[in-house]
Amino acid sequence: MRIEDEIKQAHFQDEHQKAIINLIYTSGWLQLRQACAFKRFALTSPQFNILRILRGQHPQPATVALLIERMLDKTSNASRIVDRLEEKKLVTRTVCPSNRRAVDIRITPAGLALLDQIEESGVMQAAAHASLSEAEARQLNDLLDKMRDTD
Amino acid sequence: MRIEDEIKQAHFQDEHQKAIINLIYTSGWLQLRQACAFKRFALTSPQFNILRILRGQHPQPATVALLIERMLDKTSNASRIVDRLEEKKLVTRTVCPSNRRAVDIRITPAGLALLDQIEESGVMQAAAHASLSEAEARQLNDLLDKMRDTD
DNA sequence: TGCAAATATATGTACGTACATTTAATGTCG
DNA sequence: CGACATTAAATGTACGTACATATATTTGCA
């Protein structure tokens, strides 16, 4: 369905304006699908992303600073997302011995098992599936990269 | 800058996976720019969007249901966004006489003046500016519309 | 008429985001 | 050494989102 019909707005100033609305709308649509997929595992998308970053580091620990660097959303509050993962025993927090200001965050066996379970379930593929060909996906990547070329 | 470098992730499963990350990242990047632009007017993006919808209806009122229908984010809580606009005297709420369950929401002269001021300031153009040609923007719109074709 | 279902909005709760401030540990330089 | 800046994380506050539930009004139908 075209964006005009999705949001019941017949006219846009120009194609750029429309692309921006379309982009934000489509991103929301995707994120809703992802959130939906994670819900049966009692995880949110940011929680899932942090678990994946921690698995990437495992068995090394990560600091909050490293999580922020790797997260899509730089300004999100990693500290509080880790709070929730810690409550669920999916990660541990220990004071870093070599720098007692920092905190070593590690994924637990339960966290690793949960990631495996999610990946086996195939919900990722379902949520990520989009009706684009390989070439179209590549084209989309190029356009998005170019779009951000203003800095 | 390419998405690989933006989020310091060298590899993606495939071009689709990358496009999804890229899309969500680019949408966040755009929304941050928009939020920044509105901040000097003490408005958030959802508040601005609701004001625009109300101007579109003006001098007719809108109901909460109409706002939700027109908003990008269908599940957002229009009622509470209207609360904040009402506190700022940018909109009024009155019980709809013909259907006392519904609420007539109207933009005030102050709300109209604020929209004018924002548009005169040119921040919209600045936030919306993207380095895509007209043809590229159209291509992007087509790809995004196609991407959502799964329902 | 009267009562249940449907409708319109508001409210509650958990979570995330944006940004400012606080707390604690470390580095630095006189 | 000791004051001061810097760094790492946590905390506070306002706002938005997602979803469940509550409240009030209207509608429909026995």
XYZ file of C-alpha atoms (C1' of nucleotides) in Angstrom:
362
model
C 0.000 0.000 0.000
C 1.338 3.406 -0.882
C 2.161 5.806 1.896
C -0.551 8.228 0.729
C -3.160 5.617 1.521
C -1.544 4.322 4.703
C -1.744 7.683 6.419
C -4.680 9.108 4.482
C -2.809 12.146 3.270
C -3.346 12.866 -0.397
C -0.715 15.521 -0.994
C 2.867 16.082 -0.031
C 4.937 19.182 -0.668
C 7.390 17.222 -2.752
C 8.973 13.833 -3.171
C 11.556 14.538 -0.447
C 8.956 15.387 2.127
C 7.089 12.260 1.190
C 10.232 10.133 1.431
C 10.872 11.369 4.960
C 7.341 10.579 6.107
C 7.534 7.249 4.331
C 10.852 6.410 5.960
C 9.686 7.210 9.475
C 6.426 5.368 8.905
C 8.137 2.276 7.497
C 10.671 2.235 10.322
C 7.830 2.314 12.860
C 6.078 -0.467 10.997
C 9.214 -2.622 11.117
C 9.908 -1.886 14.759
C 6.370 -2.847 15.681
C 6.855 -6.212 13.962
C 10.125 -6.752 15.759
C 8.687 -5.822 19.148
C 5.847 -8.221 18.486
C 8.280 -11.029 17.687
C 10.252 -10.505 20.904
C 7.242 -10.263 23.121
C 6.743 -13.990 23.526
C 10.268 -14.073 24.952
C 9.495 -11.192 27.325
C 12.180 -9.048 25.724
C 12.095 -5.599 24.167
C 14.118 -4.737 21.063
C 16.737 -2.691 22.935
C 17.113 -5.522 25.444
C 17.601 -8.019 22.630
C 20.164 -5.793 20.949
C 22.173 -5.419 24.133
C 22.129 -9.177 24.674
C 23.509 -9.647 21.172
C 26.279 -7.149 21.744
C 27.172 -8.955 24.973
C 27.248 -12.306 23.186
C 29.581 -10.755 20.640
C 31.970 -9.845 23.455
C 31.558 -13.077 25.393
C 33.438 -14.330 27.342
C 34.918 -10.850 27.634
C 32.811 -8.302 29.521
C 31.436 -5.074 28.078
C 31.132 -1.697 29.751
C 28.150 0.615 29.535
C 30.239 2.881 27.316
C 30.847 0.036 24.864
C 27.144 -0.807 24.769
C 26.255 2.788 23.974
C 28.858 2.909 21.224
C 27.418 -0.203 19.585
C 23.731 0.565 20.020
C 21.619 1.981 17.220
C 20.307 4.623 19.551
C 23.232 6.428 21.080
C 21.180 8.444 23.521
C 19.208 5.591 24.966
C 19.921 4.784 28.534
C 21.910 1.581 28.464
C 22.239 1.595 32.223
C 18.535 1.122 32.776
C 18.148 -1.452 30.035
C 20.895 -3.438 31.735
C 18.944 -3.057 35.002
C 16.082 -5.005 33.453
C 18.295 -7.680 31.962
C 19.989 -8.080 35.339
C 16.620 -8.486 37.093
C 15.853 -11.265 34.627
C 19.259 -12.892 35.363
C 20.255 -12.618 31.712
C 23.356 -10.519 32.491
C 25.623 -9.844 35.464
C 27.197 -6.611 36.610
C 30.484 -6.518 38.506
C 32.757 -3.598 39.267
C 35.661 -3.625 36.839
C 38.780 -4.505 38.881
C 41.193 -2.465 36.781
C 39.024 0.650 36.747
C 36.632 0.778 39.618
C 34.536 3.501 37.932
C 33.563 1.116 35.147
C 31.238 -1.863 35.339
C 31.837 -5.205 33.681
C 28.648 -6.504 32.109
C 28.512 -10.146 31.023
C 25.828 -12.287 29.442
C 24.875 -15.300 31.579
C 24.318 -18.870 30.332
C 20.588 -18.146 30.622
C 21.067 -15.117 28.379
C 22.965 -17.141 25.797
C 20.304 -19.853 25.904
C 17.560 -17.291 25.374
C 19.321 -15.863 22.312
C 19.671 -19.377 20.886
C 16.023 -20.070 21.537
C 14.967 -16.844 19.804
C 17.127 -17.560 16.797
C 15.935 -21.149 16.508
C 12.333 -19.982 16.617
C 12.821 -18.125 13.345
C 10.971 -15.034 14.518
C 13.910 -12.923 13.392
C 13.505 -14.049 9.812
C 9.760 -13.518 9.989
C 10.105 -10.005 11.371
C 12.890 -9.135 8.980
C 11.307 -10.554 5.881
C 10.571 -7.868 3.376
C 9.385 -8.235 -0.154
C 12.458 -6.777 -1.770
C 14.908 -8.520 -4.029
C 18.591 -8.601 -3.170
C 19.237 -5.852 -5.710
C 16.449 -3.700 -4.341
C 17.723 -4.107 -0.791
C 21.136 -2.982 -1.966
C 19.604 -0.011 -3.737
C 17.723 0.904 -0.569
C 20.940 0.751 1.454
C 22.668 3.080 -0.989
C 19.815 5.592 -0.934
C 19.669 5.617 2.856
C 23.433 6.069 3.184
C 23.283 8.918 0.690
C 20.360 10.500 2.470
C 22.408 10.936 5.633
C 25.237 12.627 3.717
C 24.620 16.086 5.077
C 27.105 16.312 7.911
C 28.908 7.518 5.817
C 27.922 3.916 5.265
C 25.852 2.163 7.868
C 28.668 -0.318 8.605
C 30.806 2.553 9.840
C 28.037 4.439 11.602
C 27.288 1.582 13.953
C 30.713 -0.098 13.874
C 29.400 -3.416 12.674
C 31.423 -4.935 9.894
C 29.194 -7.778 8.807
C 25.527 -8.302 8.218
C 23.777 -11.564 7.467
C 22.576 -10.258 4.143
C 21.507 -7.167 2.302
C 17.970 -7.372 3.714
C 19.151 -7.467 7.289
C 21.399 -4.532 6.579
C 18.578 -2.588 4.935
C 16.409 -3.018 8.009
C 19.125 -1.806 10.378
C 19.906 1.022 7.969
C 16.247 2.019 7.749
C 15.724 2.114 11.501
C 18.994 3.947 12.030
C 18.240 6.539 9.343
C 14.738 7.086 10.690
C 16.171 7.734 14.154
C 18.725 10.097 12.670
C 15.956 12.065 10.921
C 13.711 12.142 13.960
C 16.544 13.470 16.102
C 17.045 16.306 13.630
C 13.351 17.097 13.649
C 13.114 17.013 17.446
C 16.084 19.346 17.585
C 14.425 21.771 15.195
C 11.222 21.896 17.252
C 12.946 22.281 20.559
C 13.420 26.037 20.313
C 9.649 26.284 20.006
C 9.151 24.019 23.038
C 7.305 21.460 20.940
C 7.870 17.760 20.377
C 7.365 16.134 16.973
C 4.081 14.437 17.892
C 2.804 17.728 19.297
C 3.738 19.514 16.077
C 2.060 16.862 13.986
C -1.153 17.110 15.947
C -1.134 20.884 15.623
C -0.818 20.495 11.850
C -3.695 18.079 11.673
C -5.801 20.499 13.703
C -4.903 23.354 11.380
C -5.963 21.190 8.480
C -9.390 20.811 10.062
C -9.673 24.408 11.239
C -12.151 25.975 11.842
C -13.800 22.585 12.176
C -12.884 20.615 15.298
C -11.209 17.216 15.356
C -11.869 14.307 17.678
C -9.220 12.133 19.299
C -10.244 9.335 16.935
C -9.550 11.545 13.925
C -6.140 12.518 15.292
C -5.200 8.867 15.788
C -6.339 8.025 12.272
C -4.142 10.761 10.806
C -1.081 10.268 12.989
C 1.944 8.343 11.799
C 1.979 6.380 15.004
C -1.430 4.811 15.443
C -0.771 3.464 18.906
C 0.512 6.676 20.419
C -1.654 8.218 23.024
C -3.216 11.220 21.360
C -5.169 12.027 24.478
C -2.068 12.802 26.500
C -0.378 14.712 23.718
C -3.483 16.890 23.538
C -3.180 17.325 27.336
C 0.174 19.031 26.835
C -1.002 21.192 23.971
C -3.971 22.242 26.082
C -1.705 23.187 29.004
C 0.223 25.397 26.590
C -3.048 26.973 25.385
C -2.369 25.863 21.814
C -5.593 23.848 21.588
C -8.966 23.749 23.319
C -11.072 20.767 24.327
C -14.837 20.927 24.564
C -17.370 18.156 24.865
C -18.902 17.530 21.459
C -22.542 18.692 21.674
C -23.896 16.165 19.212
C -22.116 13.192 20.794
C -21.234 13.741 24.395
C -18.779 10.831 24.399
C -16.565 12.619 21.907
C -14.403 15.671 22.474
C -14.014 18.545 20.045
C -10.405 19.621 19.793
C -9.590 22.928 18.120
C -6.382 24.800 17.460
C -6.274 28.250 19.085
C -5.035 31.478 17.480
C -1.851 31.004 19.527
C -1.462 27.537 18.024
C -1.926 28.863 14.492
C 0.555 31.644 15.167
C 3.121 29.165 16.471
C 2.804 27.019 13.335
C 3.302 30.113 11.176
C 6.335 31.088 13.187
C 7.864 27.610 12.844
C 7.266 27.543 9.117
C 8.669 31.043 8.604
C 11.789 30.077 10.519
C 12.679 27.538 7.850
C 13.646 24.845 10.366
C 11.369 22.419 8.564
C 13.349 22.738 5.360
C 16.619 22.410 7.256
C 15.501 19.288 9.094
C 13.955 17.776 5.997
C 16.788 18.512 3.647
C 18.385 15.358 2.369
C 20.983 14.979 -0.297
C 18.837 13.019 -2.695
C 17.712 14.061 -6.125
C 14.037 14.143 -6.996
C 14.403 10.847 -8.854
C 16.218 9.213 -5.957
C 13.555 10.357 -3.517
C 10.927 8.815 -5.765
C 12.917 5.601 -5.969
C 13.185 5.535 -2.188
C 9.436 5.983 -1.860
C 8.824 3.084 -4.218
C 11.212 0.789 -2.350
C 9.709 1.635 1.015
C 6.165 1.079 -0.240
C 7.241 -2.247 -1.707
C 9.015 -3.239 1.484
C 5.783 -3.041 3.441
C 3.957 -5.256 0.927
C 3.737 -8.295 3.162
C 0.265 -8.024 4.588
C -38.625 0.761 28.450
C -34.525 -1.230 29.938
C -30.333 -3.563 29.577
C -26.312 -5.315 27.077
C -23.045 -4.189 23.461
C -20.553 -0.819 21.170
C -18.187 3.531 21.033
C -15.171 7.599 22.583
C -11.969 8.949 25.538
C -9.245 8.817 29.698
C -6.227 6.541 32.952
C -2.701 3.156 34.758
C 1.652 0.798 34.237
C 5.917 -0.703 32.228
C 9.296 0.580 29.258
C 12.214 3.547 26.338
C 14.266 8.169 24.984
C 16.333 12.719 25.667
C 18.804 15.396 28.445
C 20.493 17.377 32.907
C 22.513 16.396 37.197
C 24.815 13.532 40.696
C 28.167 10.297 42.591
C 32.330 7.974 42.657
C 36.936 6.945 40.922
C 40.858 8.297 38.421
C 44.234 11.458 36.230
C 46.888 15.561 36.312
C 49.464 19.195 37.534
C 50.930 22.866 40.654
C 50.706 15.483 48.295
C 46.407 17.742 47.332
C 43.042 20.506 44.706
C 40.715 20.213 40.425
C 39.342 18.468 36.099
C 37.954 14.324 33.714
C 35.736 10.023 33.162
C 32.180 6.149 34.021
C 27.967 5.137 35.461
C 23.670 6.013 37.868
C 19.759 8.859 38.823
C 15.982 12.396 38.068
C 12.434 14.344 35.158
C 9.580 15.127 31.205
C 7.788 13.049 27.402
C 6.286 9.346 24.260
C 4.818 4.428 23.225
C 2.426 0.046 23.914
C -1.126 -2.075 25.827
C -4.700 -3.101 29.358
C -8.416 -1.340 31.867
C -11.876 2.083 33.416
C -15.595 5.539 32.763
C -19.146 7.649 30.408
C -22.363 7.910 26.612
C -24.918 6.108 22.960
C -27.044 2.451 20.266
C -29.673 -1.523 19.406
C -32.782 -4.751 20.391
C -35.633 -7.996 23.280
